[in-house]
Amino acid sequence: MPSQIILNDVSQSFFLNDSKITLFKNLNVSISQGESYAITGPSGAGKSSLLMLMSGLEQAATGQGIYRNNNQQKTLDELRSEIGFIFQQFHLLPELTALNNVALPLKLRGDKDALPKAKIWLEKVGLQQRQHHKPSELSGGEQQRVAIARALVFNPKFIFADEPTGNLDQKSAREVTDILFSCCEENNAGLVIVTHSDKLASKAKHIFTLSDGQFKLASTNNLEVIAC
Ligand SMILES: Nc1ncnc2c1ncn2[C@@H]1O[C@H](COP(=O)(O)OP(=O)(O)OP(=O)(O)O)[C@@H](O)[C@H]1O
Ligand SMILES: [Mg+2]
């Protein structure tokens, strides 16, 4: 049975000048390993906040988040070592080469084969020639490919991507999107993407919208994804 992330009746709210702002409430969703999901919606709707709840990086104001793995129910806190995150701003470490950026999650886990494994992932994202270059020497699309390799290098069960193509031109966005989907497919990782791009969203199997506190399934596609 694939691992799942389940949000039961969750709500998220913030206080602004003593008034409570509710982003969403009674939201229910389940995310399965091996499936792809897109979340779209207007700016400020709470998409990034929802991604933080799903990934267990933040706590919901009310409701429950469950991580179901091997028929065991755990809290979302226990999901942390199983997730990779990709951000619009790449968030690579500027002093490290592409190779060392990708190797970092493995080194932090004490993996002695961190560098050879990182090399394989740089090849998968087409950057074998750029392994010794630092982020400032790479284009935006190349940096995002390094970020994808870094997110996937330790075989996480779930990948969360917040506007992963927001800073890229159309061609780079297309390349990065293809690599992200095909690599998640190859690793059987669950992929959750937040995006303003309908084109990117349409590549996901399940498309949700979050708008005015309403979270809805907009469509479910049956798409074939090219292998990595
Ligand atoms: N920790 C926080 N404290 C106070 N307000 C917050 C916090 N996090 C988010 N918000 C507010 O919640 C709202 C939703 O933010 P969020 O970043 O989730 O929106 P979004 O849908 O991702 O928007 P965008 O498409 O612009 O990235 C915003 O008004 C934001 O200012
Ligand atoms: Mg956001």
Coordinates of C-alpha atoms and ligand atoms in Angstrom, one line a residue:
M1 CA 0.0 0.0 0.0
P2 CA 1.5 3.4 -1.0
S3 CA 2.3 5.9 1.8
Q4 CA -0.2 8.6 2.3
I5 CA -0.5 12.1 3.8
I6 CA -4.0 12.7 5.1
L7 CA -5.3 16.1 6.3
N8 CA -8.6 15.7 8.2
D9 CA -10.7 18.8 8.7
V10 CA -7.7 21.1 9.0
S11 CA -7.9 24.9 9.2
Q12 CA -5.3 27.5 9.1
S13 CA -5.6 31.1 10.4
F14 CA -3.5 34.0 11.5
F15 CA -4.0 37.0 13.7
L16 CA -3.5 40.4 12.0
N17 CA -3.8 43.5 14.3
D18 CA -6.0 41.5 16.7
S19 CA -8.3 40.3 13.9
K20 CA -8.3 36.6 12.9
I21 CA -7.8 35.8 9.3
T22 CA -8.9 32.3 8.3
L23 CA -7.2 31.0 5.1
F24 CA -9.3 27.8 5.0
K25 CA -11.2 25.5 7.3
N26 CA -12.5 22.0 7.3
L27 CA -10.2 21.1 4.5
N28 CA -9.8 17.4 3.7
V29 CA -7.3 15.9 1.3
S30 CA -5.2 12.8 0.9
I31 CA -1.9 12.6 -1.0
S32 CA -0.5 9.3 -2.2
Q33 CA 3.0 8.3 -3.0
G34 CA 3.5 7.8 -6.7
E35 CA 0.7 10.3 -7.7
S36 CA 1.1 14.0 -8.8
Y37 CA -1.0 16.9 -7.6
A38 CA -1.1 20.6 -8.5
I39 CA -2.6 23.3 -6.3
T40 CA -3.6 26.5 -8.1
G41 CA -5.4 29.6 -6.9
P42 CA -5.0 33.4 -6.5
S43 CA -2.2 35.0 -4.7
G44 CA -2.8 35.1 -0.9
A45 CA -5.3 32.2 -1.0
G46 CA -3.1 30.1 1.3
K47 CA -1.4 27.7 -1.2
S48 CA 2.1 27.9 0.3
S49 CA 0.6 27.7 3.8
L50 CA -1.3 24.5 2.8
L51 CA 2.0 23.0 1.4
M52 CA 3.7 23.7 4.8
L53 CA 0.8 21.8 6.5
M54 CA 0.9 18.9 4.1
S55 CA 4.6 18.5 4.5
G56 CA 4.5 18.6 8.3
L57 CA 6.7 21.7 8.4
E58 CA 3.9 23.7 10.1
Q59 CA 1.1 22.9 12.4
A60 CA -2.6 23.4 11.5
A61 CA -4.6 25.7 13.7
T62 CA -7.2 22.9 14.1
G63 CA -7.7 19.5 12.6
Q64 CA -5.4 16.5 12.2
G65 CA -2.5 15.6 9.8
I66 CA -1.7 11.9 9.5
Y67 CA 1.2 10.1 7.8
R68 CA 0.2 6.6 6.8
N69 CA 3.2 4.3 6.1
N70 CA 3.3 0.5 6.1
N71 CA -0.3 0.4 7.5
Q72 CA 0.9 2.4 10.5
Q73 CA -0.5 5.8 11.4
K74 CA 2.1 8.4 12.4
T75 CA 2.0 12.2 12.9
L76 CA 3.2 14.4 10.1
D77 CA 6.3 15.3 12.3
E78 CA 7.6 11.8 11.4
L79 CA 7.4 12.6 7.7
R80 CA 10.3 15.1 7.8
S81 CA 13.1 12.7 6.7
E82 CA 10.9 11.5 3.8
I83 CA 10.3 14.8 2.0
G84 CA 12.1 16.9 -0.5
F85 CA 11.3 20.6 -1.0
I86 CA 11.8 22.8 -4.1
F87 CA 11.3 26.5 -4.0
Q88 CA 10.8 29.3 -6.5
Q89 CA 14.1 30.9 -5.4
F90 CA 16.1 27.7 -5.6
H91 CA 17.7 28.1 -2.2
L92 CA 21.0 26.5 -3.1
L93 CA 24.0 27.2 -0.9
P94 CA 26.1 29.8 -2.7
E95 CA 29.5 28.6 -1.5
L96 CA 29.0 25.0 -2.5
T97 CA 29.5 23.6 -6.0
A98 CA 26.5 22.0 -7.8
L99 CA 27.9 18.6 -6.8
N100 CA 28.2 19.5 -3.1
N101 CA 24.8 21.1 -3.1
V102 CA 23.3 17.8 -4.3
A103 CA 25.4 15.7 -2.0
L104 CA 24.5 17.7 1.1
P105 CA 21.3 15.9 2.1
L106 CA 23.2 12.6 1.9
K107 CA 26.2 13.9 3.8
L108 CA 23.8 15.1 6.6
R109 CA 22.5 11.6 6.7
G110 CA 26.0 10.2 7.0
D111 CA 26.0 8.5 3.6
K112 CA 29.5 7.6 2.7
D113 CA 28.6 7.4 -1.0
A114 CA 27.2 10.9 -1.0
L115 CA 29.4 12.2 -3.9
P116 CA 29.0 9.3 -6.4
K117 CA 25.2 9.3 -5.7
A118 CA 25.1 13.1 -6.2
K119 CA 27.0 12.7 -9.5
I120 CA 24.4 10.2 -10.8
W121 CA 21.6 12.7 -10.0
L122 CA 23.5 15.6 -11.7
E123 CA 23.7 13.4 -14.8
K124 CA 19.9 12.7 -14.6
V125 CA 19.1 16.4 -14.7
G126 CA 21.6 16.9 -17.5
L127 CA 24.3 18.8 -15.6
Q128 CA 27.2 16.4 -15.5
Q129 CA 29.4 19.0 -17.1
R130 CA 28.6 21.6 -14.5
Q131 CA 29.3 19.7 -11.3
H132 CA 32.1 21.9 -10.1
H133 CA 30.3 25.2 -10.8
K134 CA 28.8 27.3 -8.0
P135 CA 25.2 28.5 -8.2
S136 CA 26.2 32.0 -9.3
E137 CA 27.9 30.5 -12.4
L138 CA 24.7 28.7 -13.4
S139 CA 21.5 30.0 -15.1
G140 CA 18.2 30.0 -13.3
G141 CA 17.0 26.9 -15.1
E142 CA 20.3 25.1 -14.3
Q143 CA 20.1 26.1 -10.6
Q144 CA 16.5 24.8 -10.4
R145 CA 17.7 21.5 -11.9
V146 CA 20.4 21.3 -9.2
A147 CA 17.6 21.9 -6.7
I148 CA 15.5 19.1 -8.1
A149 CA 18.5 16.7 -7.9
R150 CA 19.1 17.8 -4.3
A151 CA 15.4 17.2 -3.4
L152 CA 15.4 13.7 -5.0
V153 CA 18.9 12.4 -4.2
F154 CA 17.9 10.7 -0.9
N155 CA 14.8 9.0 -2.5
P156 CA 12.1 10.8 -0.5
K157 CA 8.6 9.5 -0.6
F158 CA 7.1 13.0 -1.3
I159 CA 8.3 16.1 -3.1
F160 CA 6.8 19.5 -2.5
A161 CA 7.4 22.2 -5.0
D162 CA 6.3 25.8 -4.4
E163 CA 6.2 27.8 -7.7
P164 CA 9.2 25.8 -9.1
T165 CA 9.1 27.5 -12.5
G166 CA 8.1 31.0 -11.2
N167 CA 11.5 32.5 -11.9
L168 CA 12.2 30.8 -15.2
D169 CA 11.7 31.7 -18.9
Q170 CA 9.3 29.5 -20.9
K171 CA 11.9 27.1 -22.3
S172 CA 13.7 26.6 -19.0
A173 CA 10.3 26.2 -17.3
R174 CA 9.3 23.4 -19.8
E175 CA 12.7 21.6 -19.3
V176 CA 12.5 21.9 -15.5
T177 CA 8.9 20.7 -15.5
D178 CA 9.7 17.6 -17.6
I179 CA 12.6 16.7 -15.4
L180 CA 10.7 17.2 -12.2
F181 CA 7.8 15.0 -13.3
S182 CA 9.9 12.3 -14.9
C183 CA 12.3 12.0 -11.9
C184 CA 9.4 11.8 -9.5
E185 CA 7.8 9.2 -11.7
E186 CA 11.0 7.2 -11.8
N187 CA 11.4 7.4 -8.0
N188 CA 7.7 6.7 -7.3
A189 CA 7.6 9.8 -5.2
G190 CA 4.4 11.7 -4.6
L191 CA 4.6 15.2 -6.1
V192 CA 2.7 18.2 -4.9
I193 CA 3.2 21.4 -6.9
V194 CA 1.9 24.9 -6.1
T195 CA 1.7 26.9 -9.3
H196 CA 0.1 29.9 -11.1
S197 CA 0.8 28.2 -14.4
D198 CA -2.1 26.3 -15.9
K199 CA 0.4 24.6 -18.3
L200 CA 2.4 23.2 -15.4
A201 CA -0.7 22.3 -13.4
S202 CA -2.1 20.4 -16.4
K203 CA 0.8 17.9 -16.1
A204 CA -0.3 16.8 -12.7
K205 CA -2.8 13.9 -12.4
H206 CA -4.9 15.7 -9.8
I207 CA -5.5 19.5 -10.0
F208 CA -6.9 21.3 -7.0
T209 CA -7.9 24.9 -6.6
L210 CA -7.8 27.0 -3.4
S211 CA -9.7 30.2 -3.5
D212 CA -11.7 32.2 -0.9
G213 CA -11.1 29.4 1.6
Q214 CA -12.6 26.8 -0.7
F215 CA -10.4 23.8 -1.6
K216 CA -11.8 21.8 -4.5
L217 CA -10.7 19.1 -6.9
A218 CA -10.8 20.8 -10.3
S219 CA -9.9 17.8 -12.5
T220 CA -8.1 14.4 -12.6
N221 CA -6.0 13.6 -15.7
N222 CA -4.7 10.3 -16.9
L223 CA -1.3 11.3 -18.3
E224 CA 1.6 9.2 -19.3
V225 CA 4.9 10.7 -18.0
I226 CA 8.1 10.2 -20.0
A227 CA 10.8 8.2 -18.1
C228 CA 13.7 10.1 -16.6
Ligands
LIG1 N1 3.1 33.0 9.5 C1 2.2 33.9 9.1 N2 1.8 34.9 9.8 C2 0.8 35.8 9.4 N3 0.3 35.7 8.2 C3 0.7 34.7 7.3 C4 1.7 33.8 7.7 N4 1.9 32.9 6.7 C5 1.1 33.4 5.7 N5 0.3 34.4 6.1 C6 -0.7 35.2 5.3 O1 -1.6 34.2 4.8 C7 -2.0 34.6 3.5 C8 -1.7 33.4 2.6 O2 -0.3 33.3 2.4 P1 0.3 32.2 1.4 O3 1.7 32.5 1.3 O4 0.0 30.8 1.9 O5 -0.5 32.5 0.0 P2 -0.2 31.9 -1.4 O6 -1.6 31.4 -1.9 O7 0.9 31.0 -1.4 O8 0.1 33.2 -2.2 P3 1.1 33.5 -3.5 O9 0.4 32.9 -4.7 O10 1.3 35.0 -3.6 O11 2.4 32.8 -3.2 C9 -1.2 35.8 3.1 O12 -2.0 37.0 3.4 C10 0.0 35.8 4.1 O13 0.4 37.1 4.4
MG2 MG 2.8 31.1 -2.2

